[in-house]
CSV table of C-alpha atoms in Angstrom, one decimal:
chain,number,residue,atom,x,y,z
N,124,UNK,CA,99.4,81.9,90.1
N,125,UNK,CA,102.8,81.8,92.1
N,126,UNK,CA,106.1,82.0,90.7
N,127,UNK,CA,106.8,78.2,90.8
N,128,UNK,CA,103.6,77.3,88.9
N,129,UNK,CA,104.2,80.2,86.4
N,130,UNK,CA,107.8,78.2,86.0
N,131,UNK,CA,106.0,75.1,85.2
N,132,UNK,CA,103.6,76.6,82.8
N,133,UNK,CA,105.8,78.1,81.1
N,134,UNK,CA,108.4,74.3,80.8
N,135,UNK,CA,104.5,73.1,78.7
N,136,UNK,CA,105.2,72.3,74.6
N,137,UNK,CA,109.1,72.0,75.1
N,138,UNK,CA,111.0,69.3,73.5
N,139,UNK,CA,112.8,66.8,75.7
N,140,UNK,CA,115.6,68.1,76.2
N,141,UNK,CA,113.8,71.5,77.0
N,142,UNK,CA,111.4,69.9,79.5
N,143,UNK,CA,114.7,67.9,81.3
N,144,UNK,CA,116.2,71.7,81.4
N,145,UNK,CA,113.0,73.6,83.0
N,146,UNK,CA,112.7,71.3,85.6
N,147,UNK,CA,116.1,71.5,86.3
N,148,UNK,CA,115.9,75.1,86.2
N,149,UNK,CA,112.9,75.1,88.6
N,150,UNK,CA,114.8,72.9,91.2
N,151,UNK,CA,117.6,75.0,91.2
N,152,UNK,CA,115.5,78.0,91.4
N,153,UNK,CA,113.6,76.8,94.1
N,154,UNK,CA,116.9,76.2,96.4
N,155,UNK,CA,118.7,79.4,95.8
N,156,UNK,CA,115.0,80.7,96.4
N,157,UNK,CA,115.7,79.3,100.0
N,158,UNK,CA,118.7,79.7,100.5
N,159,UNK,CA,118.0,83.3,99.9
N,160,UNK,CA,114.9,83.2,102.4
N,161,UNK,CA,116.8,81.7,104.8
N,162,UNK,CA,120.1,84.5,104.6
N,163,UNK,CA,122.4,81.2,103.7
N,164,UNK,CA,122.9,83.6,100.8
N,165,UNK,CA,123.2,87.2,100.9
N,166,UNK,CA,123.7,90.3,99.5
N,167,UNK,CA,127.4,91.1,99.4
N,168,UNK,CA,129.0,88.1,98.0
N,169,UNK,CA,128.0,87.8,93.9
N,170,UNK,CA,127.0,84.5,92.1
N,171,UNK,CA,128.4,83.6,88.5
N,172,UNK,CA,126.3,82.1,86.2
N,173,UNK,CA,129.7,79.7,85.4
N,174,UNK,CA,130.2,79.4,89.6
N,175,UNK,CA,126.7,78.3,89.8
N,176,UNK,CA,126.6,75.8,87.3
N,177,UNK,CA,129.3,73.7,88.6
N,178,UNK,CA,127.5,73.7,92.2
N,179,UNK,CA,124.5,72.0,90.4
N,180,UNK,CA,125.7,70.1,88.0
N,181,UNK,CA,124.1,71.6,84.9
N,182,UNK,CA,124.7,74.1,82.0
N,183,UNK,CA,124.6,78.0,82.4
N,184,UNK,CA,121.4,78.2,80.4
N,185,UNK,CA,119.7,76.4,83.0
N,186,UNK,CA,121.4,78.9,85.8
N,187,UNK,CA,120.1,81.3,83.6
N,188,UNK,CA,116.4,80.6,83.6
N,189,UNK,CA,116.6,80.2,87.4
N,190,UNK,CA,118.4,83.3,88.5
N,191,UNK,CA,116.0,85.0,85.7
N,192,UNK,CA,112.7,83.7,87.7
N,193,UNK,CA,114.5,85.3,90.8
N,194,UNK,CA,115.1,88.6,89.5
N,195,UNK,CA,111.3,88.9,88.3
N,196,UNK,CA,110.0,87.6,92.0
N,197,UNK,CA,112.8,91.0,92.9
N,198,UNK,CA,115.3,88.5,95.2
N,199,UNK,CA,118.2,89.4,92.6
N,200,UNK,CA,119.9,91.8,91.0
N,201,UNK,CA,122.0,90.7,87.8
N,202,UNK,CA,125.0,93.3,86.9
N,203,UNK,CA,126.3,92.1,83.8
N,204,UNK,CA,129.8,90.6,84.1
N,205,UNK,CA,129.9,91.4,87.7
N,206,UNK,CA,127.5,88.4,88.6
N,207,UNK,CA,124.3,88.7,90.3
N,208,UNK,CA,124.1,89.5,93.6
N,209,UNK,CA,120.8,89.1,96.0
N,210,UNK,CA,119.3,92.2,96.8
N,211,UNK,CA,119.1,94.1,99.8
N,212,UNK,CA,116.1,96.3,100.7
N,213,UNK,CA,116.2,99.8,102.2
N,214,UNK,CA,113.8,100.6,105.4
N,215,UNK,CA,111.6,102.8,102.3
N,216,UNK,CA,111.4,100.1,100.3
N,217,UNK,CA,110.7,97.6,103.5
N,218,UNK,CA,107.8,100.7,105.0
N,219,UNK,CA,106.3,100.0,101.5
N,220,UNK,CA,106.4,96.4,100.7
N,221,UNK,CA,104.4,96.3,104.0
N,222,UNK,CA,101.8,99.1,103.0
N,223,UNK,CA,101.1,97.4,99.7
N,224,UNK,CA,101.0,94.0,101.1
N,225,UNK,CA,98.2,95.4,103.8
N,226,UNK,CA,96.0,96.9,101.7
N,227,UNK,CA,95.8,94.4,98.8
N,228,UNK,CA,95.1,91.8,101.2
N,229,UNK,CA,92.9,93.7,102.5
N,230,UNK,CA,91.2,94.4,99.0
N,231,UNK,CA,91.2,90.4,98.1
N,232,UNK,CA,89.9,89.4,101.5
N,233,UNK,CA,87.1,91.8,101.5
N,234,UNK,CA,85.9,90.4,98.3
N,235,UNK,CA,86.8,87.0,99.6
N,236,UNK,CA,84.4,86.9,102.3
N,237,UNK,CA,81.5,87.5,100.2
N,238,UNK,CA,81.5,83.9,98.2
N,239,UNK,CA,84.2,81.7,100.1
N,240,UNK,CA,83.0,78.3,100.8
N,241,UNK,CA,82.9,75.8,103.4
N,242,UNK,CA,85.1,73.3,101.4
N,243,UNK,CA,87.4,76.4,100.7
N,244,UNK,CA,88.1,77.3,104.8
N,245,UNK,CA,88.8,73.5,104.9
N,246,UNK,CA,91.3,73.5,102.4
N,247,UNK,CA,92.9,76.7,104.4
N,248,UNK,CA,92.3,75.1,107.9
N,249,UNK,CA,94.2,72.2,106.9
N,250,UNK,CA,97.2,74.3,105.4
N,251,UNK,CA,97.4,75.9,108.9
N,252,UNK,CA,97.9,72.4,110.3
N,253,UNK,CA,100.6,71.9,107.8
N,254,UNK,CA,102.4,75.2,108.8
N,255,UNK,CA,102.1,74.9,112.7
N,256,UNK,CA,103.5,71.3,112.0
N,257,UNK,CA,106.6,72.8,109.7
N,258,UNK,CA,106.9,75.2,112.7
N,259,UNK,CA,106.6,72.7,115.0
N,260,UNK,CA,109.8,71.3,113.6
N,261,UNK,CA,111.3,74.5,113.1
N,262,UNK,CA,111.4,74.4,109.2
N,263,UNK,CA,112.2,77.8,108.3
N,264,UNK,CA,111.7,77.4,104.8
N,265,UNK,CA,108.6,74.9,105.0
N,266,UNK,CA,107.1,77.7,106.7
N,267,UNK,CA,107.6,80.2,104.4
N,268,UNK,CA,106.3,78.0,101.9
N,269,UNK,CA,103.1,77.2,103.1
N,270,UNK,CA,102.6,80.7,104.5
N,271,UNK,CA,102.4,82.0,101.3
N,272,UNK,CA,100.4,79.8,99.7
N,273,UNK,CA,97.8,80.1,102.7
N,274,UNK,CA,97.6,84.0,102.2
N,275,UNK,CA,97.1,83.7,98.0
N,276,UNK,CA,94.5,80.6,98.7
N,277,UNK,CA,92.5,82.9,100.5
N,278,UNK,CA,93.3,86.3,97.4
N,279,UNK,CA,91.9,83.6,94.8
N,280,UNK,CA,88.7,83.1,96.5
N,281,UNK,CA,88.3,86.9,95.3
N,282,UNK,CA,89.1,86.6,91.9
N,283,UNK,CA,91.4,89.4,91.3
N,284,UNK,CA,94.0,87.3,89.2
N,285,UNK,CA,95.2,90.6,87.5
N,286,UNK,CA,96.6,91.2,91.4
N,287,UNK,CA,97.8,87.9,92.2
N,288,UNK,CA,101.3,88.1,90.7
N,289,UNK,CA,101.5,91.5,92.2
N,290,UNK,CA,101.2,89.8,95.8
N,291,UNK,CA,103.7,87.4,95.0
N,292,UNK,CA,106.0,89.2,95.0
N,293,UNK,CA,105.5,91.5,97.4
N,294,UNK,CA,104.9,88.2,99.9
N,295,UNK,CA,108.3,87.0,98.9
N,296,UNK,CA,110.4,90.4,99.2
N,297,UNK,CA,108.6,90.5,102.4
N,298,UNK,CA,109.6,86.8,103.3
N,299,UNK,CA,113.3,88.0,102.4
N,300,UNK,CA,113.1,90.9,104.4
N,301,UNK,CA,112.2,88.5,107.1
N,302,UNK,CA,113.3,85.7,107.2
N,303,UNK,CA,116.7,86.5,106.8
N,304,UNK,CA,117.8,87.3,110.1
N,305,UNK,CA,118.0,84.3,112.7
N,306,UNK,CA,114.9,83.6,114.7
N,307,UNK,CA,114.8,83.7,118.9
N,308,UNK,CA,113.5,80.5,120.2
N,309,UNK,CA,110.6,81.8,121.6
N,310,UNK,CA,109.7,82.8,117.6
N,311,UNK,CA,109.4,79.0,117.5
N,312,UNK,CA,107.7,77.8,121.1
N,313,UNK,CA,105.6,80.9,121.8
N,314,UNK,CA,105.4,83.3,118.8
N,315,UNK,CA,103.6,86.3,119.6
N,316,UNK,CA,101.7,86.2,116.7
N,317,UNK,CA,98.1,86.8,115.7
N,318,UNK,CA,97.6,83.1,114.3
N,319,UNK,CA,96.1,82.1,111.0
N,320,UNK,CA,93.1,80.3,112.7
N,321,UNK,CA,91.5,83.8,113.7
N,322,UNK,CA,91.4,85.1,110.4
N,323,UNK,CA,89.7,81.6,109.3
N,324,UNK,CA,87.3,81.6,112.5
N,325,UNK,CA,86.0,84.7,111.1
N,326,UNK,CA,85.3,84.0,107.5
N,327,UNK,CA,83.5,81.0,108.7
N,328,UNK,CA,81.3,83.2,110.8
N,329,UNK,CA,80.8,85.5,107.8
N,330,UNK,CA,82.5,88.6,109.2
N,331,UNK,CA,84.1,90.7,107.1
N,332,UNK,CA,85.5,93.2,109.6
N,333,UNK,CA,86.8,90.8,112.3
N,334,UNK,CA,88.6,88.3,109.3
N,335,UNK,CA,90.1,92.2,108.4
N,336,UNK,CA,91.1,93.0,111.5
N,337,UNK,CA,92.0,89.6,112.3
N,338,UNK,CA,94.7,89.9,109.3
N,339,UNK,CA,95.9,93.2,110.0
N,340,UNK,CA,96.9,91.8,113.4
N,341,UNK,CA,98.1,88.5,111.9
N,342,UNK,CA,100.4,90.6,109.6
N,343,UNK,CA,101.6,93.5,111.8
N,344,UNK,CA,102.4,91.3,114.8
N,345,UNK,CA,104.6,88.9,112.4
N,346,UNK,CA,106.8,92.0,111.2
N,347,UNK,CA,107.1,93.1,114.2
N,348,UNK,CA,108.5,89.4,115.8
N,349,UNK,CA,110.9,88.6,112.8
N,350,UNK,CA,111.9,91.7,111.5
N,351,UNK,CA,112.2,94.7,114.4
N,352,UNK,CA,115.1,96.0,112.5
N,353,UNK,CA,112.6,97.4,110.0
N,354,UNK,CA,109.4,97.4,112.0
N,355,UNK,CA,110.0,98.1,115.6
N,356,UNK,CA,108.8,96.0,118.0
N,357,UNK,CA,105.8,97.6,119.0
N,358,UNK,CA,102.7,96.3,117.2
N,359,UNK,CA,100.1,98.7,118.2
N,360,UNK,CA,102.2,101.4,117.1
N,361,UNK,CA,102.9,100.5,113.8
N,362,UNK,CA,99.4,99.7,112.9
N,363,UNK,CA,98.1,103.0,114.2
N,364,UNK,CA,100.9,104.5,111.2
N,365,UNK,CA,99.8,102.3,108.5
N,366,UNK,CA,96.1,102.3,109.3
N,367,UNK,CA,95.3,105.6,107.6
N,368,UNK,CA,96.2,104.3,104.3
N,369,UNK,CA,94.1,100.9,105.3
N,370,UNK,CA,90.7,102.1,104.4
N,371,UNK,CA,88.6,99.5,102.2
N,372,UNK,CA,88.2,100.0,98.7
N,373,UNK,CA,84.8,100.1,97.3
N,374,UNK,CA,84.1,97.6,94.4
């Protein structure tokens, strides 16, 4: 489940006026949600629920269901009556997002490779062509978007749904950490980047290692391009630190 379709169960059995209200509150979740992404907004300039409800047109109730979605995806921070400001991870908390990322991926797509289907690889092959096409036109937020639903597609095939919340949010904090920072052309036209189409070439050989290593790679080289503040630039290297704790879990 990701955080937009847990918004949308959760607008089911509402009155009218409460169904006009959720959806609201979805849509203006889902912009500050990439306008956050982007860095449009950041972290030292604070939003008002009152501010914020005369930029979209709508009641502070509805701000507050939308900047409460944010703060349980961890993109905000609310203080009180000193607004709510986006938040700002440290280089521990960025080292860990990254760690906890890897290795429940890992986890899911371990499992994953045991039952997934050809109509399933389909499904994800053609998500691929959607993301190199919002790449293509250099869709920041497009990207980010189908990214992450491409990555849980392939965690539901393992049926861990306990965990799928978990790596929401850690593939959003991840996504702010970054997407944040403007991208070098050659991010766009030649991204040095393990593409998503190795990981699927292996589950539709039935290889379990080489779709693992494939995403490690996929993973570790995209950190590495976007954010090198955090990660260095050196992919090798910062697989060979994390890989210790990358062992697979018996289940």
């Amino acid at each position: 489940m990701t955080i937009r379709s847990a918004a949308n169960n959760a607008s089911h059995d509402k009155d009218a006026f409460g169904e006009k209200r959720a959806r609201k509150s979805e849509s203006v979740y889902q912009d500050l949600m990439g306008r956050i992404l982007t860095g449009e907004l950041k972290s030292d300039s604070a939003m008002t629920e009152q501010s914020l409800a005369q930029e979209y047109a709508c009641s502070q109730s509805t701000i507050r269901e939308a900047l409460m979605l944010l703060q349980e995806c961890g993109l905000v921070i609310r203080k009180g009556y000193q607004g709510t400001f986006v938040t700002d991870p440290s280089l521990a908390e960025a080292t860990l997002l990254l760690r906890l990322r890897i290795n429940t991926e890992v986890a899911g797509l371990t499992e994953a490779a045991k039952t997934i289907t050809p109509a399933q690889i389909a499904e994800l092959r053609d998500l691929d062509r959607q993301f190199l096409e919002a790449r293509r036109q250099r869709d920041v937020y497009a990207c980010a978007e189908i990214d992450r639903e491409f990555h849980l597609q392939i965690f539901r095939c393992a049926g861990m749904s306990a965990l799928e919340p978990l790596l929401v949010r850690t593939l959003v904090m991840l996504q702010r950490i970054t997407l944040a920072t403007p991208r070098p052309d050659y991010s766009w036209t030649h991204p040095k980047i393990v593409q998503h189409e190795s990981i699927l070439d292996a589950l539709e050989a039935g290889d379990s290692d080489a779709a693992v290593s494939a995403l490690k790679s996929h993973v570790f080289s995209s950190v590495t391009l976007l954010a090198p503040q955090f990660y260095g630039q050196d992919t090798a290297r910062l697989r060979a630190q994390h890989e210790p704790d990358l062992s697979p879990i018996s289940l």
